[in-house]
């Protein structure tokens, strides 16, 4: 009995260790992100400002400007990370992340459509951005499932369908941008790049609600997610309803990715990279949702902090994540072997 439990126990200890280390690093980065800006805020002044004490300009810079941006970076990164980890695990493919499969493109297209229709005086222009993003993401996922049905939602077929759908939705989004006025087009173009500039507490709320509801559901289904790494016959023998579980986990991933997209735009490659980094840090075959979420939060926060402080002007966070994620995507494509699915 001990021999059977030992191999399972050691990887789980690695997961706890990786979560602990990542959490500590994330706390350090949060402190740094709250301290840097137009002026450096020393640690004691930062602590006082967070409590509402100290110079008025320091309190404003920390609490009203930097803190909402840091919180939304953490929320968006965690949502993308969990979504990427779930989709890659369920579909058993390291490339099967929401941004590659077209979920982000679907959410973006729906949001830009709402902006365009509202700019033209249409009746649905008042649809909240999170609802539009959710509808677009779920519609894209349903389209992928219908078009890749013969591929059983696994293998290379679903990737090809996702890439084709992304191209089509991106073209439609670009066309919609030509229909709106210059101001709305510029605003939408910055958002499509993936940006946290000028974000407020209002932008944080939908993502936080989504995380509060969907992240616990992902944790509850974590054991089911591990069972889906095996063949369906094996998982069914353990009492797992594979079809229903797979659909439920994919819906959770799609909703998280869509809500994150509604808040910050389609921040490129965070969902793709986070899950794979989490799996390698934990040295386990599955992708732990908590670790994937922490990794995504760390990636987005580091990228956004560098984007707003490293250059004389603020870059959209999606620019830096794309610079990191694109080479990693090429690496995954190079190491992927034909007719073999890996997580």
mmCIF file of C-alpha atoms in Angstrom:
data_model
loop_
_atom_site.group_PDB
_atom_site.id
_atom_site.type_symbol
_atom_site.label_atom_id
_atom_site.label_comp_id
_atom_site.label_asym_id
_atom_site.label_seq_id
_atom_site.Cartn_x
_atom_site.Cartn_y
_atom_site.Cartn_z
ATOM 1 C CA UNK A 1 0.000 0.000 0.000
ATOM 2 C CA UNK A 2 2.851 2.334 0.868
ATOM 3 C CA UNK A 3 4.463 1.758 -2.502
ATOM 4 C CA UNK A 4 1.252 2.845 -4.220
ATOM 5 C CA UNK A 5 0.822 5.988 -2.157
ATOM 6 C CA UNK A 6 4.416 7.214 -2.247
ATOM 7 C CA UNK A 7 4.534 8.207 -5.931
ATOM 8 C CA UNK A 8 1.276 10.173 -5.523
ATOM 9 C CA UNK A 9 2.411 11.837 -2.293
ATOM 10 C CA UNK A 10 5.717 13.165 -3.573
ATOM 11 C CA UNK A 11 4.261 15.089 -6.542
ATOM 12 C CA UNK A 12 1.624 16.635 -4.287
ATOM 13 C CA UNK A 13 4.351 17.830 -1.927
ATOM 14 C CA UNK A 14 6.036 19.444 -4.903
ATOM 15 C CA UNK A 15 2.761 21.197 -5.697
ATOM 16 C CA UNK A 16 2.528 22.634 -2.178
ATOM 17 C CA UNK A 17 6.159 23.726 -2.322
ATOM 18 C CA UNK A 18 5.730 25.366 -5.724
ATOM 19 C CA UNK A 19 2.587 27.173 -4.547
ATOM 20 C CA UNK A 20 4.397 28.451 -1.454
ATOM 21 C CA UNK A 21 7.410 29.749 -3.381
ATOM 22 C CA UNK A 22 5.258 31.350 -6.078
ATOM 23 C CA UNK A 23 3.091 33.033 -3.427
ATOM 24 C CA UNK A 24 6.125 34.535 -1.700
ATOM 25 C CA UNK A 25 7.538 35.822 -4.996
ATOM 26 C CA UNK A 26 4.116 37.229 -5.892
ATOM 27 C CA UNK A 27 3.900 39.133 -2.600
ATOM 28 C CA UNK A 28 7.331 40.660 -3.231
ATOM 29 C CA UNK A 29 6.296 41.702 -6.749
ATOM 30 C CA UNK A 30 3.037 43.202 -5.411
ATOM 31 C CA UNK A 31 5.049 45.340 -2.988
ATOM 32 C CA UNK A 32 7.371 46.458 -5.765
ATOM 33 C CA UNK A 33 4.468 47.227 -8.129
ATOM 34 C CA UNK A 34 2.790 49.385 -5.477
ATOM 35 C CA UNK A 35 6.046 51.229 -4.787
ATOM 36 C CA UNK A 36 7.186 52.137 -8.298
ATOM 37 C CA UNK A 37 5.688 54.819 -10.484
ATOM 38 C CA UNK A 38 6.471 58.428 -11.301
ATOM 39 C CA UNK A 39 7.994 58.563 -7.818
ATOM 40 C CA UNK A 40 9.388 55.750 -5.678
ATOM 41 C CA UNK A 41 7.433 55.114 -2.472
ATOM 42 C CA UNK A 42 9.576 53.755 0.387
ATOM 43 C CA UNK A 43 8.219 50.716 2.295
ATOM 44 C CA UNK A 44 7.159 52.620 5.423
ATOM 45 C CA UNK A 45 5.372 55.304 3.400
ATOM 46 C CA UNK A 46 3.743 52.562 1.299
ATOM 47 C CA UNK A 47 2.399 50.814 4.397
ATOM 48 C CA UNK A 48 1.075 54.098 5.810
ATOM 49 C CA UNK A 49 -0.533 55.025 2.480
ATOM 50 C CA UNK A 50 -2.336 51.681 2.297
ATOM 51 C CA UNK A 51 -3.805 52.492 5.711
ATOM 52 C CA UNK A 52 -4.867 55.943 4.455
ATOM 53 C CA UNK A 53 -2.193 57.894 6.299
ATOM 54 C CA UNK A 54 0.630 60.103 5.067
ATOM 55 C CA UNK A 55 0.938 62.742 2.380
ATOM 56 C CA UNK A 56 -2.193 63.194 0.288
ATOM 57 C CA UNK A 57 -0.396 62.795 -3.040
ATOM 58 C CA UNK A 58 1.260 59.568 -1.850
ATOM 59 C CA UNK A 59 -2.046 58.105 -0.666
ATOM 60 C CA UNK A 60 -3.662 59.026 -3.976
ATOM 61 C CA UNK A 61 -0.838 57.488 -6.024
ATOM 62 C CA UNK A 62 -0.819 54.244 -4.057
ATOM 63 C CA UNK A 63 -4.495 53.677 -3.232
ATOM 64 C CA UNK A 64 -6.318 55.304 -6.139
ATOM 65 C CA UNK A 65 -3.870 54.772 -9.011
ATOM 66 C CA UNK A 66 -1.573 51.813 -8.389
ATOM 67 C CA UNK A 67 -3.660 49.542 -6.144
ATOM 68 C CA UNK A 68 -6.623 49.046 -8.555
ATOM 69 C CA UNK A 69 -4.195 48.314 -11.373
ATOM 70 C CA UNK A 70 -2.291 45.776 -9.292
ATOM 71 C CA UNK A 71 -5.488 44.064 -8.153
ATOM 72 C CA UNK A 72 -6.886 43.815 -11.672
ATOM 73 C CA UNK A 73 -3.532 42.507 -12.940
ATOM 74 C CA UNK A 74 -3.658 39.773 -10.297
ATOM 75 C CA UNK A 75 -7.290 38.921 -11.049
ATOM 76 C CA UNK A 76 -6.842 38.899 -14.822
ATOM 77 C CA UNK A 77 -3.643 36.872 -14.620
ATOM 78 C CA UNK A 78 -5.184 34.331 -12.247
ATOM 79 C CA UNK A 79 -8.246 33.929 -14.468
ATOM 80 C CA UNK A 80 -6.138 33.452 -17.591
ATOM 81 C CA UNK A 81 -3.811 31.056 -15.763
ATOM 82 C CA UNK A 82 -6.584 28.820 -14.442
ATOM 83 C CA UNK A 83 -8.362 28.891 -17.801
ATOM 84 C CA UNK A 84 -5.215 27.899 -19.671
ATOM 85 C CA UNK A 85 -4.368 25.127 -17.227
ATOM 86 C CA UNK A 86 -7.869 23.641 -17.365
ATOM 87 C CA UNK A 87 -8.112 23.695 -21.153
ATOM 88 C CA UNK A 88 -4.644 22.220 -21.637
ATOM 89 C CA UNK A 89 -5.328 19.441 -19.131
ATOM 90 C CA UNK A 90 -8.795 18.560 -20.399
ATOM 91 C CA UNK A 91 -7.774 18.605 -24.063
ATOM 92 C CA UNK A 92 -4.407 16.963 -23.266
ATOM 93 C CA UNK A 93 -2.479 19.367 -25.453
ATOM 94 C CA UNK A 94 -0.025 22.110 -24.382
ATOM 95 C CA UNK A 95 -1.198 24.333 -27.238
ATOM 96 C CA UNK A 96 -4.894 24.130 -26.344
ATOM 97 C CA UNK A 97 -5.177 27.428 -24.470
ATOM 98 C CA UNK A 98 -8.076 29.887 -24.840
ATOM 99 C CA UNK A 99 -5.984 32.424 -26.770
ATOM 100 C CA UNK A 100 -4.814 29.851 -29.329
ATOM 101 C CA UNK A 101 -8.235 28.208 -29.682
ATOM 102 C CA UNK A 102 -10.024 31.481 -30.410
ATOM 103 C CA UNK A 103 -11.902 32.005 -27.141
ATOM 104 C CA UNK A 104 -10.186 35.344 -26.587
ATOM 105 C CA UNK A 105 -10.851 36.301 -30.211
ATOM 106 C CA UNK A 106 -14.539 35.486 -29.760
ATOM 107 C CA UNK A 107 -14.788 37.570 -26.603
ATOM 108 C CA UNK A 108 -12.926 40.444 -28.265
ATOM 109 C CA UNK A 109 -15.123 40.335 -31.348
ATOM 110 C CA UNK A 110 -18.284 40.458 -29.249
ATOM 111 C CA UNK A 111 -17.035 43.415 -27.202
ATOM 112 C CA UNK A 112 -15.969 45.356 -30.297
ATOM 113 C CA UNK A 113 -19.356 44.561 -31.877
ATOM 114 C CA UNK A 114 -21.101 46.091 -28.862
ATOM 115 C CA UNK A 115 -18.853 49.160 -29.086
ATOM 116 C CA UNK A 116 -19.497 49.463 -32.832
ATOM 117 C CA UNK A 117 -23.259 49.061 -32.568
ATOM 118 C CA UNK A 118 -23.401 51.510 -29.688
ATOM 119 C CA UNK A 119 -21.306 53.997 -31.647
ATOM 120 C CA UNK A 120 -23.744 53.713 -34.539
ATOM 121 C CA UNK A 121 -26.725 54.270 -32.235
ATOM 122 C CA UNK A 122 -27.868 50.644 -32.143
ATOM 123 C CA UNK A 123 -30.045 49.252 -29.335
ATOM 124 C CA UNK A 124 -27.532 46.768 -27.882
ATOM 125 C CA UNK A 125 -24.772 49.297 -27.429
ATOM 126 C CA UNK A 126 -25.648 49.421 -23.726
ATOM 127 C CA UNK A 127 -24.825 45.720 -23.175
ATOM 128 C CA UNK A 128 -22.197 45.503 -20.411
ATOM 129 C CA UNK A 129 -18.762 44.499 -21.656
ATOM 130 C CA UNK A 130 -18.474 41.417 -19.369
ATOM 131 C CA UNK A 131 -21.763 39.998 -20.685
ATOM 132 C CA UNK A 132 -20.702 40.602 -24.265
ATOM 133 C CA UNK A 133 -17.334 38.943 -23.639
ATOM 134 C CA UNK A 134 -18.982 35.915 -22.003
ATOM 135 C CA UNK A 135 -21.403 35.541 -24.900
ATOM 136 C CA UNK A 136 -18.611 35.837 -27.453
ATOM 137 C CA UNK A 137 -16.350 33.376 -25.657
ATOM 138 C CA UNK A 138 -19.086 30.780 -25.218
ATOM 139 C CA UNK A 139 -20.177 31.201 -28.850
ATOM 140 C CA UNK A 140 -16.599 30.639 -30.008
ATOM 141 C CA UNK A 141 -16.299 27.534 -27.817
ATOM 142 C CA UNK A 142 -19.584 26.152 -29.169
ATOM 143 C CA UNK A 143 -18.391 26.764 -32.719
ATOM 144 C CA UNK A 144 -15.141 24.928 -32.046
ATOM 145 C CA UNK A 145 -16.987 22.002 -30.496
ATOM 146 C CA UNK A 146 -19.325 21.766 -33.492
ATOM 147 C CA UNK A 147 -16.597 22.050 -36.120
ATOM 148 C CA UNK A 148 -14.176 19.686 -34.366
ATOM 149 C CA UNK A 149 -16.769 17.155 -33.262
ATOM 150 C CA UNK A 150 -15.115 14.247 -35.060
ATOM 151 C CA UNK A 151 -11.876 15.024 -33.272
ATOM 152 C CA UNK A 152 -13.496 14.352 -29.872
ATOM 153 C CA UNK A 153 -12.203 17.746 -28.689
ATOM 154 C CA UNK A 154 -8.638 16.454 -28.687
ATOM 155 C CA UNK A 155 -5.627 16.184 -30.911
ATOM 156 C CA UNK A 156 -4.518 18.459 -33.730
ATOM 157 C CA UNK A 157 -7.969 18.894 -35.288
ATOM 158 C CA UNK A 158 -9.252 21.147 -32.551
ATOM 159 C CA UNK A 159 -6.134 23.311 -32.823
ATOM 160 C CA UNK A 160 -6.599 23.755 -36.553
ATOM 161 C CA UNK A 161 -10.252 24.657 -36.046
ATOM 162 C CA UNK A 162 -9.304 27.124 -33.309
ATOM 163 C CA UNK A 163 -6.618 28.788 -35.410
ATOM 164 C CA UNK A 164 -8.991 29.115 -38.368
ATOM 165 C CA UNK A 165 -11.730 30.536 -36.135
ATOM 166 C CA UNK A 166 -9.266 33.009 -34.611
ATOM 167 C CA UNK A 167 -8.316 34.258 -38.074
ATOM 168 C CA UNK A 168 -11.965 34.677 -39.066
ATOM 169 C CA UNK A 169 -12.932 36.474 -35.846
ATOM 170 C CA UNK A 170 -9.872 38.729 -36.013
ATOM 171 C CA UNK A 171 -10.828 39.756 -39.546
ATOM 172 C CA UNK A 172 -14.388 40.485 -38.438
ATOM 173 C CA UNK A 173 -13.111 42.515 -35.492
ATOM 174 C CA UNK A 174 -10.894 44.609 -37.753
ATOM 175 C CA UNK A 175 -13.858 45.256 -40.041
ATOM 176 C CA UNK A 176 -16.029 46.366 -37.123
ATOM 177 C CA UNK A 177 -13.357 48.876 -36.148
ATOM 178 C CA UNK A 178 -13.788 50.584 -39.505
ATOM 179 C CA UNK A 179 -17.443 51.287 -38.719
ATOM 180 C CA UNK A 180 -16.909 53.364 -35.577
ATOM 181 C CA UNK A 181 -15.631 56.892 -35.083
ATOM 182 C CA UNK A 182 -11.958 57.604 -34.465
ATOM 183 C CA UNK A 183 -12.269 57.913 -30.675
ATOM 184 C CA UNK A 184 -14.057 54.582 -30.229
ATOM 185 C CA UNK A 185 -11.722 52.903 -32.718
ATOM 186 C CA UNK A 186 -8.649 54.067 -30.800
ATOM 187 C CA UNK A 187 -10.155 52.974 -27.505
ATOM 188 C CA UNK A 188 -11.033 49.559 -28.896
ATOM 189 C CA UNK A 189 -7.639 49.169 -30.586
ATOM 190 C CA UNK A 190 -5.788 49.736 -27.303
ATOM 191 C CA UNK A 191 -8.099 47.323 -25.527
ATOM 192 C CA UNK A 192 -7.596 44.634 -28.212
ATOM 193 C CA UNK A 193 -3.835 44.820 -27.658
ATOM 194 C CA UNK A 194 -4.356 43.927 -24.006
ATOM 195 C CA UNK A 195 -3.966 46.869 -21.660
ATOM 196 C CA UNK A 196 -4.444 47.759 -17.999
ATOM 197 C CA UNK A 197 -3.991 51.490 -18.533
ATOM 198 C CA UNK A 198 -6.536 53.665 -16.696
ATOM 199 C CA UNK A 199 -8.305 50.674 -15.137
ATOM 200 C CA UNK A 200 -10.442 51.377 -12.053
ATOM 201 C CA UNK A 201 -12.185 49.385 -9.331
ATOM 202 C CA UNK A 202 -15.229 49.105 -11.597
ATOM 203 C CA UNK A 203 -13.210 46.995 -14.022
ATOM 204 C CA UNK A 204 -12.069 44.685 -11.225
ATOM 205 C CA UNK A 205 -15.511 43.627 -9.994
ATOM 206 C CA UNK A 206 -16.653 41.258 -12.815
ATOM 207 C CA UNK A 207 -13.368 39.346 -12.813
ATOM 208 C CA UNK A 208 -13.347 39.038 -9.023
ATOM 209 C CA UNK A 209 -16.919 37.738 -9.032
ATOM 210 C CA UNK A 210 -16.017 35.236 -11.742
ATOM 211 C CA UNK A 211 -12.980 34.040 -9.807
ATOM 212 C CA UNK A 212 -14.972 33.778 -6.570
ATOM 213 C CA UNK A 213 -17.539 31.519 -8.265
ATOM 214 C CA UNK A 214 -15.505 29.572 -10.827
ATOM 215 C CA UNK A 215 -12.121 29.081 -9.128
ATOM 216 C CA UNK A 216 -13.629 27.006 -6.268
ATOM 217 C CA UNK A 217 -15.518 24.952 -8.862
ATOM 218 C CA UNK A 218 -12.221 24.264 -10.647
ATOM 219 C CA UNK A 219 -10.664 23.167 -7.349
ATOM 220 C CA UNK A 220 -13.572 20.838 -6.569
ATOM 221 C CA UNK A 221 -13.174 19.241 -9.993
ATOM 222 C CA UNK A 222 -9.377 19.002 -9.764
ATOM 223 C CA UNK A 223 -9.490 15.242 -9.118
ATOM 224 C CA UNK A 224 -11.753 14.822 -12.152
ATOM 225 C CA UNK A 225 -9.305 16.858 -14.192
ATOM 226 C CA UNK A 226 -6.493 14.475 -13.221
ATOM 227 C CA UNK A 227 -8.633 11.472 -14.179
ATOM 228 C CA UNK A 228 -9.216 12.928 -17.642
ATOM 229 C CA UNK A 229 -5.486 12.613 -18.329
ATOM 230 C CA UNK A 230 -6.156 8.918 -18.844
ATOM 231 C CA UNK A 231 -8.242 7.235 -21.525
ATOM 232 C CA UNK A 232 -11.988 7.641 -21.167
ATOM 233 C CA UNK A 233 -12.462 3.939 -20.432
ATOM 234 C CA UNK A 234 -10.031 4.124 -17.510
ATOM 235 C CA UNK A 235 -11.594 7.319 -16.145
ATOM 236 C CA UNK A 236 -15.093 5.858 -16.495
ATOM 237 C CA UNK A 237 -13.942 2.833 -14.536
ATOM 238 C CA UNK A 238 -13.132 5.181 -11.659
ATOM 239 C CA UNK A 239 -16.670 6.554 -11.731
ATOM 240 C CA UNK A 240 -15.889 9.749 -13.674
ATOM 241 C CA UNK A 241 -18.491 10.865 -16.192
ATOM 242 C CA UNK A 242 -15.963 11.915 -18.791
ATOM 243 C CA UNK A 243 -18.189 13.719 -21.287
ATOM 244 C CA UNK A 244 -20.030 15.788 -18.702
ATOM 245 C CA UNK A 245 -16.859 16.544 -16.722
ATOM 246 C CA UNK A 246 -14.979 17.612 -19.838
ATOM 247 C CA UNK A 247 -17.752 19.966 -20.920
ATOM 248 C CA UNK A 248 -18.052 21.457 -17.425
ATOM 249 C CA UNK A 249 -14.320 22.089 -17.101
ATOM 250 C CA UNK A 250 -14.138 23.643 -20.568
ATOM 251 C CA UNK A 251 -17.088 25.938 -19.760
ATOM 252 C CA UNK A 252 -15.312 27.075 -16.571
ATOM 253 C CA UNK A 253 -12.154 27.776 -18.567
ATOM 254 C CA UNK A 254 -14.065 29.673 -21.265
ATOM 255 C CA UNK A 255 -15.931 31.834 -18.730
ATOM 256 C CA UNK A 256 -12.740 32.719 -16.854
ATOM 257 C CA UNK A 257 -10.908 33.600 -20.069
ATOM 258 C CA UNK A 258 -13.845 35.689 -21.325
ATOM 259 C CA UNK A 259 -14.161 37.650 -18.070
ATOM 260 C CA UNK A 260 -10.426 38.315 -18.010
ATOM 261 C CA UNK A 261 -10.627 39.465 -21.622
ATOM 262 C CA UNK A 262 -13.501 41.819 -20.795
ATOM 263 C CA UNK A 263 -11.389 43.520 -18.125
ATOM 264 C CA UNK A 264 -8.017 43.808 -19.858
ATOM 265 C CA UNK A 265 -8.478 42.723 -23.438
ATOM 266 C CA UNK A 266 -6.956 39.557 -24.898
ATOM 267 C CA UNK A 267 -3.606 39.673 -23.069
ATOM 268 C CA UNK A 268 -1.584 37.434 -25.355
ATOM 269 C CA UNK A 269 -0.108 34.078 -24.345
ATOM 270 C CA UNK A 270 -0.669 34.325 -20.565
ATOM 271 C CA UNK A 271 -3.098 31.404 -20.627
ATOM 272 C CA UNK A 272 -0.735 29.436 -22.871
ATOM 273 C CA UNK A 273 2.393 29.915 -20.766
ATOM 274 C CA UNK A 274 0.988 29.837 -17.215
ATOM 275 C CA UNK A 275 -0.257 26.270 -17.223
ATOM 276 C CA UNK A 276 2.930 24.841 -18.686
ATOM 277 C CA UNK A 277 5.136 26.743 -16.249
ATOM 278 C CA UNK A 278 2.966 25.546 -13.358
ATOM 279 C CA UNK A 279 3.169 21.922 -14.481
ATOM 280 C CA UNK A 280 6.946 22.083 -14.783
ATOM 281 C CA UNK A 281 7.396 23.777 -11.403
ATOM 282 C CA UNK A 282 5.226 21.165 -9.694
ATOM 283 C CA UNK A 283 6.650 18.242 -11.716
ATOM 284 C CA UNK A 284 3.249 16.559 -12.033
ATOM 285 C CA UNK A 285 1.373 15.276 -15.102
ATOM 286 C CA UNK A 286 -1.669 17.456 -14.458
ATOM 287 C CA UNK A 287 -1.786 21.249 -14.110
ATOM 288 C CA UNK A 288 -2.755 22.339 -10.554
ATOM 289 C CA UNK A 289 -5.343 25.156 -10.845
ATOM 290 C CA UNK A 290 -4.054 27.135 -7.857
ATOM 291 C CA UNK A 291 -0.475 27.102 -9.099
ATOM 292 C CA UNK A 292 -1.561 27.970 -12.641
ATOM 293 C CA UNK A 293 -3.565 30.911 -11.301
ATOM 294 C CA UNK A 294 -0.669 32.193 -9.197
ATOM 295 C CA UNK A 295 1.689 31.847 -12.151
ATOM 296 C CA UNK A 296 -0.668 33.768 -14.426
ATOM 297 C CA UNK A 297 -1.080 36.515 -11.829
ATOM 298 C CA UNK A 298 2.697 36.788 -11.470
ATOM 299 C CA UNK A 299 3.246 36.962 -15.229
ATOM 300 C CA UNK A 300 0.675 39.694 -15.806
ATOM 301 C CA UNK A 301 1.766 41.772 -12.820
ATOM 302 C CA UNK A 302 5.461 41.615 -13.741
ATOM 303 C CA UNK A 303 4.713 42.426 -17.387
ATOM 304 C CA UNK A 304 2.409 45.334 -16.507
ATOM 305 C CA UNK A 305 4.840 46.784 -13.962
ATOM 306 C CA UNK A 306 7.653 46.706 -16.530
ATOM 307 C CA UNK A 307 5.354 48.092 -19.228
ATOM 308 C CA UNK A 308 4.456 51.182 -17.181
ATOM 309 C CA UNK A 309 7.861 51.871 -15.591
ATOM 310 C CA UNK A 310 10.587 50.629 -17.919
ATOM 311 C CA UNK A 311 9.779 52.968 -20.805
ATOM 312 C CA UNK A 312 9.181 56.726 -21.044
ATOM 313 C CA UNK A 313 5.586 55.956 -22.072
ATOM 314 C CA UNK A 314 3.152 53.270 -20.904
ATOM 315 C CA UNK A 315 3.050 50.201 -23.108
ATOM 316 C CA UNK A 316 0.012 47.888 -23.191
ATOM 317 C CA UNK A 317 0.779 44.820 -21.109
ATOM 318 C CA UNK A 318 -0.149 42.602 -24.050
ATOM 319 C CA UNK A 319 2.906 43.832 -25.960
ATOM 320 C CA UNK A 320 5.334 42.440 -23.384
ATOM 321 C CA UNK A 321 3.449 39.173 -22.874
ATOM 322 C CA UNK A 322 3.432 38.669 -26.640
ATOM 323 C CA UNK A 323 7.195 39.186 -26.802
ATOM 324 C CA UNK A 324 7.611 36.398 -24.240
ATOM 325 C CA UNK A 325 4.798 34.132 -25.379
ATOM 326 C CA UNK A 326 5.469 34.052 -29.116
ATOM 327 C CA UNK A 327 8.912 32.393 -28.808
ATOM 328 C CA UNK A 328 7.447 29.948 -26.294
ATOM 329 C CA UNK A 329 4.684 29.033 -28.730
ATOM 330 C CA UNK A 330 7.306 28.354 -31.413
ATOM 331 C CA UNK A 331 9.168 26.185 -28.903
ATOM 332 C CA UNK A 332 6.043 24.156 -28.178
ATOM 333 C CA UNK A 333 5.361 23.729 -31.884
ATOM 334 C CA UNK A 334 8.918 22.542 -32.461
ATOM 335 C CA UNK A 335 8.941 19.998 -29.654
ATOM 336 C CA UNK A 336 5.434 18.631 -30.326
ATOM 337 C CA UNK A 337 5.605 15.276 -32.026
ATOM 338 C CA UNK A 338 3.032 14.127 -34.552
ATOM 339 C CA UNK A 339 0.259 11.844 -33.360
ATOM 340 C CA UNK A 340 1.092 12.303 -29.744
ATOM 341 C CA UNK A 341 -0.805 14.472 -27.292
ATOM 342 C CA UNK A 342 1.032 15.794 -24.275
ATOM 343 C CA UNK A 343 -0.037 18.159 -21.505
#
